[in-house]
CSV table of C-alpha atoms in Angstrom, one decimal:
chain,number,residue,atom,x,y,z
X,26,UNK,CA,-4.4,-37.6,5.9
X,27,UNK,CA,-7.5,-38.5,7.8
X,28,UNK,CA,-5.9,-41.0,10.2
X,29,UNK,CA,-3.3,-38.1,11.2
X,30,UNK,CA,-6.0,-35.6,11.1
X,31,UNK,CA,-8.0,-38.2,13.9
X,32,UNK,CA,-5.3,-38.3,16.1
X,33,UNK,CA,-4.6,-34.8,16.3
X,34,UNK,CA,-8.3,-34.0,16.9
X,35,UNK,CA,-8.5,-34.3,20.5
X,36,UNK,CA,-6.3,-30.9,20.8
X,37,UNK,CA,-8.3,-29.2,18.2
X,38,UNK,CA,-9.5,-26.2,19.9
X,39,UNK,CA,-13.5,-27.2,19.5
X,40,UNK,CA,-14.4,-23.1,19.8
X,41,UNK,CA,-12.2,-22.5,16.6
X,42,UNK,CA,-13.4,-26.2,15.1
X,43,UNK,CA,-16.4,-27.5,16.3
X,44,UNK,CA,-17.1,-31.0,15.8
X,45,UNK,CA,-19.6,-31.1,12.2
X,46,UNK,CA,-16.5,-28.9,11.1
X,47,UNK,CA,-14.2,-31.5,12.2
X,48,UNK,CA,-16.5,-34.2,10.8
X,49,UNK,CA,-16.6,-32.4,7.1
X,50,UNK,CA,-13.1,-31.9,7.1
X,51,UNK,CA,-12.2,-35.8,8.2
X,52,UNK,CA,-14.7,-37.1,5.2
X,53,UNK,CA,-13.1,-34.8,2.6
X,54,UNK,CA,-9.5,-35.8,4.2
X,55,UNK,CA,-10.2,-39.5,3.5
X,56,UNK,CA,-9.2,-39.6,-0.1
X,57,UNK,CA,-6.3,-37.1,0.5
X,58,UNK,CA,-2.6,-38.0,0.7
X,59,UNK,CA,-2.4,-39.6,4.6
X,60,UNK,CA,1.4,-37.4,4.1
X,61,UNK,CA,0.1,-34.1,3.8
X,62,UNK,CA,0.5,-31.0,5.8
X,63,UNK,CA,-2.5,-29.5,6.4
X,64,UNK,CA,-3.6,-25.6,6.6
X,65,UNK,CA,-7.0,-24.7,8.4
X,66,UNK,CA,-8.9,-21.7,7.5
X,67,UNK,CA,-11.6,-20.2,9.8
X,68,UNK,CA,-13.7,-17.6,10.8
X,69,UNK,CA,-13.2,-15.9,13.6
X,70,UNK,CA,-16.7,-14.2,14.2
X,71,UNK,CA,-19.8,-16.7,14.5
X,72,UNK,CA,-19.5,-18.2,11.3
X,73,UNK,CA,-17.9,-21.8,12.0
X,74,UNK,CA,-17.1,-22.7,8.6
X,75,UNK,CA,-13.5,-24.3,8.1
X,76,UNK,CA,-12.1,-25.0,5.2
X,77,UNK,CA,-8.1,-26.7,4.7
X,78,UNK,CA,-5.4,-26.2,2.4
X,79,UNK,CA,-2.3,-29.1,1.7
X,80,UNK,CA,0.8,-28.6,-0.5
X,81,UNK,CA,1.8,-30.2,-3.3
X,82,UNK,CA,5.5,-30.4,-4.5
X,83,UNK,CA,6.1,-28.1,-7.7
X,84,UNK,CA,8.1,-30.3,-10.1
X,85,UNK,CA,8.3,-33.7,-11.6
X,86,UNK,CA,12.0,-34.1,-10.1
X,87,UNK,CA,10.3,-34.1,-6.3
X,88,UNK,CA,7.4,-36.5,-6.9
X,89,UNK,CA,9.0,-38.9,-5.2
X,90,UNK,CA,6.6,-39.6,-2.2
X,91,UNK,CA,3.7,-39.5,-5.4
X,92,UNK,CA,5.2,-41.5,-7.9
X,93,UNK,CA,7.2,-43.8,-8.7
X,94,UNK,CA,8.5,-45.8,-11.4
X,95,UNK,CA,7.8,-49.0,-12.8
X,96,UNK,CA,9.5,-50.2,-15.9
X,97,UNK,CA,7.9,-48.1,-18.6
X,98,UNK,CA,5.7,-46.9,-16.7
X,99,UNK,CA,4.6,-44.3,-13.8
X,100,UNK,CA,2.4,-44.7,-10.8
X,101,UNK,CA,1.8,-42.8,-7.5
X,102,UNK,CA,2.2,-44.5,-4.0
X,103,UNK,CA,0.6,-43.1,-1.0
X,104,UNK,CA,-2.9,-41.4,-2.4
X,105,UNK,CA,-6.3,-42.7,-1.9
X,106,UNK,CA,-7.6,-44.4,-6.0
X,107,UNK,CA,-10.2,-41.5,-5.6
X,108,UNK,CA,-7.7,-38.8,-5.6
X,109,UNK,CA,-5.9,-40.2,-8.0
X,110,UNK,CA,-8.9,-40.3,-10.4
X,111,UNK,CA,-9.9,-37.0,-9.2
X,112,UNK,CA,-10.0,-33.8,-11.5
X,113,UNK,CA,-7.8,-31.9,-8.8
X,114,UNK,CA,-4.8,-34.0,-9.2
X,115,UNK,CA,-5.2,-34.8,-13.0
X,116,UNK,CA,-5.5,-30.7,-13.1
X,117,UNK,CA,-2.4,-30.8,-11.0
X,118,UNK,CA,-0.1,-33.5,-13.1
X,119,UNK,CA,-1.5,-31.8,-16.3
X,120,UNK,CA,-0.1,-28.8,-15.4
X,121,UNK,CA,3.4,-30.4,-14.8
X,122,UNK,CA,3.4,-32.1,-18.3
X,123,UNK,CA,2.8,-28.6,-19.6
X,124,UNK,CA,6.3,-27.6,-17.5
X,125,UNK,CA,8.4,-30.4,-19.3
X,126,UNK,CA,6.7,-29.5,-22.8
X,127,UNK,CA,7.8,-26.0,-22.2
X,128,UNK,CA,10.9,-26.8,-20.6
X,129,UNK,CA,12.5,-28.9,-24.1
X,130,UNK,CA,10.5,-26.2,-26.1
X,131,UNK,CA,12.3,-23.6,-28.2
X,132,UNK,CA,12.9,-20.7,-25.9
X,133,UNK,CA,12.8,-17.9,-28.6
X,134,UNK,CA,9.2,-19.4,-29.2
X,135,UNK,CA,8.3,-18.7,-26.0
X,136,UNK,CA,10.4,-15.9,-24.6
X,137,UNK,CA,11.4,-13.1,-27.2
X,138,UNK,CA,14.8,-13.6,-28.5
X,139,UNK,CA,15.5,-15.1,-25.0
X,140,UNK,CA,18.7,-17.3,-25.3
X,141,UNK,CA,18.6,-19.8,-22.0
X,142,UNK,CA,15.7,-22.6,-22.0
X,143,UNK,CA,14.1,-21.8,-18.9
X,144,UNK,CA,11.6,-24.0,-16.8
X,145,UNK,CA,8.4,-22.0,-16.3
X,146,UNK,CA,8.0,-23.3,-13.2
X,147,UNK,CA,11.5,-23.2,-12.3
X,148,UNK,CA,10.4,-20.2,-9.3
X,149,UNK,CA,8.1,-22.0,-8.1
X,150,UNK,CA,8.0,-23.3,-4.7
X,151,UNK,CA,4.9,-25.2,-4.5
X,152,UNK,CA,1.2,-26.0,-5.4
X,153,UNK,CA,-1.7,-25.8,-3.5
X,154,UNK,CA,-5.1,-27.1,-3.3
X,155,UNK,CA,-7.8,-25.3,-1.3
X,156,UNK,CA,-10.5,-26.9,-0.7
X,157,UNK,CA,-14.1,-25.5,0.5
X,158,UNK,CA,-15.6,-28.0,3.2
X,159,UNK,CA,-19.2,-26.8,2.8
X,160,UNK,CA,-18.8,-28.3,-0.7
X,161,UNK,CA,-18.7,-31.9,0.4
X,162,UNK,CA,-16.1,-34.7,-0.2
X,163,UNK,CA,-13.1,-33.8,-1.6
X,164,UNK,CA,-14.1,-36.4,-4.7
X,165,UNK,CA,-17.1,-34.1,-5.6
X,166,UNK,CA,-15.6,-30.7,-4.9
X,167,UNK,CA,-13.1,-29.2,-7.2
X,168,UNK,CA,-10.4,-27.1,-5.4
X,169,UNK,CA,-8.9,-24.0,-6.0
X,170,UNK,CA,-5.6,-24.3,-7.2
X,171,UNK,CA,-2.6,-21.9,-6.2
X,172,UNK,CA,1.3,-21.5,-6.8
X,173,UNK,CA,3.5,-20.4,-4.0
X,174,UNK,CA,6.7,-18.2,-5.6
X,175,UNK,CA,9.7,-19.2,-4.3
X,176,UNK,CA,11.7,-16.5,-6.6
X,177,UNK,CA,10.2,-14.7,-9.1
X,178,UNK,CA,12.2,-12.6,-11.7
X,179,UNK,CA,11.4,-8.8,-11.0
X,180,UNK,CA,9.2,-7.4,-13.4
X,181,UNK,CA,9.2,-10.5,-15.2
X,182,UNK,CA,5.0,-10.9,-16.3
X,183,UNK,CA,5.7,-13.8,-19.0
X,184,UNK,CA,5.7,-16.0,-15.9
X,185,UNK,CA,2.6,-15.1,-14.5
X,186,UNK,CA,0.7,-15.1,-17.8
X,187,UNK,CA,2.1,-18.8,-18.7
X,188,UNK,CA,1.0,-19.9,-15.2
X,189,UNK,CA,-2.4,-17.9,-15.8
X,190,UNK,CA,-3.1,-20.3,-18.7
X,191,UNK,CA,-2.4,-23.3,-16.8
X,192,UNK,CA,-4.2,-22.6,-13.5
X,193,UNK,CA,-7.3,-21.4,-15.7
X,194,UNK,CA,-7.3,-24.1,-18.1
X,195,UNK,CA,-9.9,-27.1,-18.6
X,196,UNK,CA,-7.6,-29.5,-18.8
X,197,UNK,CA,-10.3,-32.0,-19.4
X,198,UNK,CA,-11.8,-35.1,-17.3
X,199,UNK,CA,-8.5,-37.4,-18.4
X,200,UNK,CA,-6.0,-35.0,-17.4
X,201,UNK,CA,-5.0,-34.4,-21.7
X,202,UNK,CA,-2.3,-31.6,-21.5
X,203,UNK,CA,-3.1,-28.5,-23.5
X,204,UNK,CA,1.0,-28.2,-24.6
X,205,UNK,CA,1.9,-24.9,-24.6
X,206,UNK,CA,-1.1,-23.4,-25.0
X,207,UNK,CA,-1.1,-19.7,-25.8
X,208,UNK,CA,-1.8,-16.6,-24.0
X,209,UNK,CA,-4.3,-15.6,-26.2
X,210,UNK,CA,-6.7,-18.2,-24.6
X,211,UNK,CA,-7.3,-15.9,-21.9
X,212,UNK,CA,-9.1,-12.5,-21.6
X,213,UNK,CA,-7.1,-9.7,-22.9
X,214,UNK,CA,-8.1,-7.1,-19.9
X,215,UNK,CA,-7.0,-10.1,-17.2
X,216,UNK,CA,-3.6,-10.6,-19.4
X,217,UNK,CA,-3.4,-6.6,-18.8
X,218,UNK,CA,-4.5,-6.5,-15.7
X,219,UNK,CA,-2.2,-8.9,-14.7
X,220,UNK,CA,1.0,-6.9,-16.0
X,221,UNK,CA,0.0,-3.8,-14.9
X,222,UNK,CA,-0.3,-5.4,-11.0
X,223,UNK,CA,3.6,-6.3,-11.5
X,224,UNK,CA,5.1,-3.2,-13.0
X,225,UNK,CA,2.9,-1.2,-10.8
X,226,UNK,CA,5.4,-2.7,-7.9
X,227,UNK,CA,7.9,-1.3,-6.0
X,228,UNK,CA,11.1,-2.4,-5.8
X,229,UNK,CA,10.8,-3.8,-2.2
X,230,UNK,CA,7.7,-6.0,-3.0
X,231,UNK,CA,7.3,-9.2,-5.3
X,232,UNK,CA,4.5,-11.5,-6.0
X,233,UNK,CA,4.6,-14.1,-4.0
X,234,UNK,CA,1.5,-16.6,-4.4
X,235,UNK,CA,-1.0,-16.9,-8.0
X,236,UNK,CA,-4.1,-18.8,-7.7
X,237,UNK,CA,-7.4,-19.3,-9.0
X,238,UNK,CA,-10.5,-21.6,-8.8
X,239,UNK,CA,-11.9,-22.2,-12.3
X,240,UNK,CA,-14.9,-24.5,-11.1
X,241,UNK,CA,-15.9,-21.2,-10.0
X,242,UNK,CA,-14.9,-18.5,-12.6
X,243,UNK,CA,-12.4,-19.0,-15.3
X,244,UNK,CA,-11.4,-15.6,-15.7
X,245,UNK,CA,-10.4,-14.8,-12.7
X,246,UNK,CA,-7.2,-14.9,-10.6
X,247,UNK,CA,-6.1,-14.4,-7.1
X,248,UNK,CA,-2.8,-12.5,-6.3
X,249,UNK,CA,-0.5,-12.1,-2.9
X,250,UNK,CA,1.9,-9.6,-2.5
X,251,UNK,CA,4.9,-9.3,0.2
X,252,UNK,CA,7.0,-6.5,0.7
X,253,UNK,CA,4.5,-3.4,0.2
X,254,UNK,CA,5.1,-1.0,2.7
X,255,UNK,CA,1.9,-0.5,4.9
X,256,UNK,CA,1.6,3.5,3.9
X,257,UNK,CA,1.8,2.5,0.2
X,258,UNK,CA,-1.0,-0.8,0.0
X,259,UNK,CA,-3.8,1.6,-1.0
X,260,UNK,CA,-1.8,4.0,-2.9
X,261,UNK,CA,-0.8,0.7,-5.2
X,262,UNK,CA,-4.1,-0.7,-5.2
X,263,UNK,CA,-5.4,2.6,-6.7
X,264,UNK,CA,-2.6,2.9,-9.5
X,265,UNK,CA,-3.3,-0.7,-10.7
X,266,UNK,CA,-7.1,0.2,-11.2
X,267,UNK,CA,-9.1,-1.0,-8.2
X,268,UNK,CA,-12.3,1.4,-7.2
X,269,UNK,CA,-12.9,0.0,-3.4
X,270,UNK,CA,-12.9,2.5,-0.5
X,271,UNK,CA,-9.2,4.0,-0.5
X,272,UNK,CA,-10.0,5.9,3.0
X,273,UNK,CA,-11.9,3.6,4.8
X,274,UNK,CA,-9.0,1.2,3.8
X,275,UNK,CA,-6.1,3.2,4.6
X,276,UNK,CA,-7.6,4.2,8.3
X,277,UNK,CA,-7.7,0.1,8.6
X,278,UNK,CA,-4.3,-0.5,7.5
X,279,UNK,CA,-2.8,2.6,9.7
X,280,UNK,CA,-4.6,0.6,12.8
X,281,UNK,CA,-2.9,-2.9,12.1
X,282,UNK,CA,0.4,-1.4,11.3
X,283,UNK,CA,0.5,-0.4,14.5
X,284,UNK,CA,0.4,-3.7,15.8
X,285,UNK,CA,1.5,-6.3,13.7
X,286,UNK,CA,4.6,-6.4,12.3
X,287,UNK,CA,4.0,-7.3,8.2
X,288,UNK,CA,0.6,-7.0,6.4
X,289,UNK,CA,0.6,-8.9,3.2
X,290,UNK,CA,-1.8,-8.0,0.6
X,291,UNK,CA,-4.3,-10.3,-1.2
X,292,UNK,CA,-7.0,-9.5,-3.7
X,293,UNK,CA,-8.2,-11.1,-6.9
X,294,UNK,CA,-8.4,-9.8,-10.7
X,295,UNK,CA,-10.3,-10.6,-13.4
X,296,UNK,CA,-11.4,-7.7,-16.5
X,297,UNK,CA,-11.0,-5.2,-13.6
X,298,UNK,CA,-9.5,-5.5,-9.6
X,299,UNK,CA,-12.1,-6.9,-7.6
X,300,UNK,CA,-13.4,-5.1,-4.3
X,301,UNK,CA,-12.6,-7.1,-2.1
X,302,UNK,CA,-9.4,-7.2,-0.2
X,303,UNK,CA,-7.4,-9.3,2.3
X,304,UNK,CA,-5.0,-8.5,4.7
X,305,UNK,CA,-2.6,-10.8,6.1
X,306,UNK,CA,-1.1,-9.6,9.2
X,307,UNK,CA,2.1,-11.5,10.4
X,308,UNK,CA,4.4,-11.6,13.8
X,309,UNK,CA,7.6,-12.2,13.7
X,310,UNK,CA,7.7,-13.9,17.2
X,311,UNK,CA,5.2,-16.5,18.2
X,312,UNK,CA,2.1,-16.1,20.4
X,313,UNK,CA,3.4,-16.9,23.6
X,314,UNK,CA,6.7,-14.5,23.4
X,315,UNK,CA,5.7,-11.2,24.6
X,316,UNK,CA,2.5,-9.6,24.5
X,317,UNK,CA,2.2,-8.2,21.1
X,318,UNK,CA,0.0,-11.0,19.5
X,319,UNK,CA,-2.5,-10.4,23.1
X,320,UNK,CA,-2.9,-6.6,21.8
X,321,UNK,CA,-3.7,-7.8,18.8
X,322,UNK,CA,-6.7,-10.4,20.0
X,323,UNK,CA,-7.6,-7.4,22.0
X,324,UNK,CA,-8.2,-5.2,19.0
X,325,UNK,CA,-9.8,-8.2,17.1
X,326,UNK,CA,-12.3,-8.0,19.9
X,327,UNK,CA,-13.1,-5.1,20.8
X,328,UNK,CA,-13.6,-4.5,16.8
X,329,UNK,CA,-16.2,-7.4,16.9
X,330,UNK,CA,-14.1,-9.4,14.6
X,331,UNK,CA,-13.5,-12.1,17.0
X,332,UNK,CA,-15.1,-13.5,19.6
X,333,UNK,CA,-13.2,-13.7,23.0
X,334,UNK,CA,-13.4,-17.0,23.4
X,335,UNK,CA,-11.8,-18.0,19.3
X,336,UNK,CA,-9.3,-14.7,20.9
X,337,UNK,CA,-8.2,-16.7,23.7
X,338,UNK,CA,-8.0,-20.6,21.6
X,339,UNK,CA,-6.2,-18.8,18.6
X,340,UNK,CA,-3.3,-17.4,21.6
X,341,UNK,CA,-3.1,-21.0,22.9
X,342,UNK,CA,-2.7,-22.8,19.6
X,343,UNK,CA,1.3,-22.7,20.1
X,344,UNK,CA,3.3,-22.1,17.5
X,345,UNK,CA,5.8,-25.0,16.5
X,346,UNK,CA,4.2,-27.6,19.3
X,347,UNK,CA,4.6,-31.2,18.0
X,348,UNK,CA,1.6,-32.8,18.3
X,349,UNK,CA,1.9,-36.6,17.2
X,350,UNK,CA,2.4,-36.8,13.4
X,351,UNK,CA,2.2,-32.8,13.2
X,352,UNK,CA,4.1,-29.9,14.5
X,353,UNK,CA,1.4,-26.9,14.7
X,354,UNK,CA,1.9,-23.8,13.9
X,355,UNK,CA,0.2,-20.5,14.2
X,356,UNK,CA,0.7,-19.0,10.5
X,357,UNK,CA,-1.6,-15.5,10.3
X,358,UNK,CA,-4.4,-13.9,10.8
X,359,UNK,CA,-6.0,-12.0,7.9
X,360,UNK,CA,-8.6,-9.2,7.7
X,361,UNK,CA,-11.0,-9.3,4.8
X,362,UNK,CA,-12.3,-5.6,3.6
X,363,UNK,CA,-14.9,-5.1,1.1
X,364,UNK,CA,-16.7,-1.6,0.7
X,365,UNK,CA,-20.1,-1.3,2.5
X,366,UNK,CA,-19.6,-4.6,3.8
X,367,UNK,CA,-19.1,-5.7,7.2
X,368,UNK,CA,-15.2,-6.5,7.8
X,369,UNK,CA,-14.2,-10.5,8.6
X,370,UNK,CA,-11.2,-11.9,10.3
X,371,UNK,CA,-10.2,-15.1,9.7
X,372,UNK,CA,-7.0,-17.4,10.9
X,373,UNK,CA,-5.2,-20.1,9.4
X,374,UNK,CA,-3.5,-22.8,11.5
X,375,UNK,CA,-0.7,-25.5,10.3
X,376,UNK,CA,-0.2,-29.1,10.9
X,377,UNK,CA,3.0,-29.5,9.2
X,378,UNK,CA,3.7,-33.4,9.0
X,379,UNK,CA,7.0,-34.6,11.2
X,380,UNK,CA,8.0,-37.0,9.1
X,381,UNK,CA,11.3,-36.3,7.0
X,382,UNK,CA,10.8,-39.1,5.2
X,383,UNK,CA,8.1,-36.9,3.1
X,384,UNK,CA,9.9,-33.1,3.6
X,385,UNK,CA,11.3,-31.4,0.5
């Protein structure tokens, strides 16, 4: 990753990553897969921290650009001996022995009087590592982990709580799989908590990413939701238990609904719903059709949430622009709101790999 991450670098925008940034990131990339896309987090007001995101495939049957076989035995291709002894990827193949325990498992022992044997990662559409660049080298930091939700069953909260216990679970420094585990390993108010966020959902919405960071907290997790109508994010926010600013929010959402075209809702939950809340706001056409995403810098600015001149690199960064090994892309922009706190904007921006030799 850090010999792609090189070449692309000349046509980083140096306002939204400056160069110790860049220099962070390419020292944490060196042990990373040189085959992963990349997502870039930063800030858009004066703080110049960037941190980076990269997918991981979500089952055993697509680890073919990681491993392959040898005889009797396994070994991955393509990743750095320091990731591969890291306790990120051990976290992450742990968690994917866990899947094939469960997936030859007695269903009835796991689901009530359920008939089908069902792969609990079988809606899953991938993992991801974050990682925080002000933490150091990717061999000394541990990441947070997340699962993107290709199609989750409606209402269906056994999934969530299985993947709960994996994502929060100290798998150890060899990687041992836990097995099944049980559900009972983790708090009882998160386990509740947990449910209540998906019955509280309409129809129209669905869970859509679960994630959590246990180097940090291991009670905690984070949760994004698509398909919330704008009027109704604070309404379902307060029926699940949060305690934030419902106003102060709802004024807020009213004035990105009116220029963006989705706002997905982030926010984490641990023994209660945490404060603080993100909003991602999305387009549905890219920067440079129309005007729409110019309004929106507009606003950012004159809010103080983003500097003109991040305003004006952000709207050149074109979406879907191949760029030697990468294809950029311009994903969101997302507005963090905390009660008596001042609000932050940050953007993330892709450098999704061009190689279908490696695509899913």
């Amino acid at each position: 990753m850090q010999h792609n991450l090189l070449a692309i670098s000349p046509r980083l925008p140096r306002i939204l990553i400056p160069p110790e940034s860049l220099l962070r990131l390419s020292q944490m990339a060196e042990s990373l897969p040189q085959i992963s896309d990349i997502l870039l987090e930063m800030r858009l007001g004066n703080d110049c921290r960037v941190d980076f995101s990269i997918p991981l495939v979500a089952s055993q049957s697509n680890l073919g650009s990681f491993r392959i076989e040898d005889g009797d035995t396994s070994k991955v291709q393509t990743l750095s001996p320091s990731f591969l002894s890291s306790p990120a990827f051990r976290h992450y193949l742990a968690i994917l022995d866990t899947n094939d325990a469960f997936r030859y498992s007695d269903p009835d022992h796991i689901f009530e009087n359920r008939q089908d044997a069902i792969s609990k990662y079988a809606p899953v559409k991938r993992f991801w590592l974050e990682f925080d660049v002000q933490d150091g080298e990717a061999g000394s930091s541990t990441p947070a982990f997340g699962i993107e939700v290709d199609d989750l069953p409606p209402q269906d909260d056994k999934f969530l709580v299985l993947w709960a216990l994996d994502l929060l679970s100290d798998f150890g420094v060899d990687g041992n799989s836990l097995g099944l585990g049980s559900p009972n390993r983790l708090p009882e108010s998160l386990i509740e908590n947990l449910k209540m966020c998906t019955r509280a959902l309409p129809s129209t919405a669905k869970i859509i990413f679960i994630g959590a960071n246990p180097s940090v907290r291991n009670d905690a997790l984070r949760l994004i939701i698509d398909g919330l109508p704008p009027c109704d994010i604070t309404g379902y926010l307060l029926r699940i238990g949060w305690s934030g600013a419902a106003e102060e929010l709802g004024e807020l959402i009213a004035s990105l609904a009116r220029l963006v075209d989705n706002i997905v809702l982030s926010f984490n939950i641990g023994e209660v719903v945490f404060p603080r809340i993100g909003l991602e706001c999305y387009f549905i056409d890219p920067p440079h059709v129309g005007d729409r995403w110019k309004l929106f810098m507009d606003y950012l600015v004159e809010t103080n949430l983003c500097s003109p001149a991040k305003g004006r690199a952000l709207l050149s960064w074109s979406e879907m622009d191949k760029a030697g090994a990468f294809e950029r892309f311009t994903v969101c922009t997302k507005i963090v709101h905390e009660s008596d706190k001042v609000l932050e904007a940050k953007a993330y921006l892709g450098l999704w790999s061009t190689d279908a030799s490696i695509q899913e």
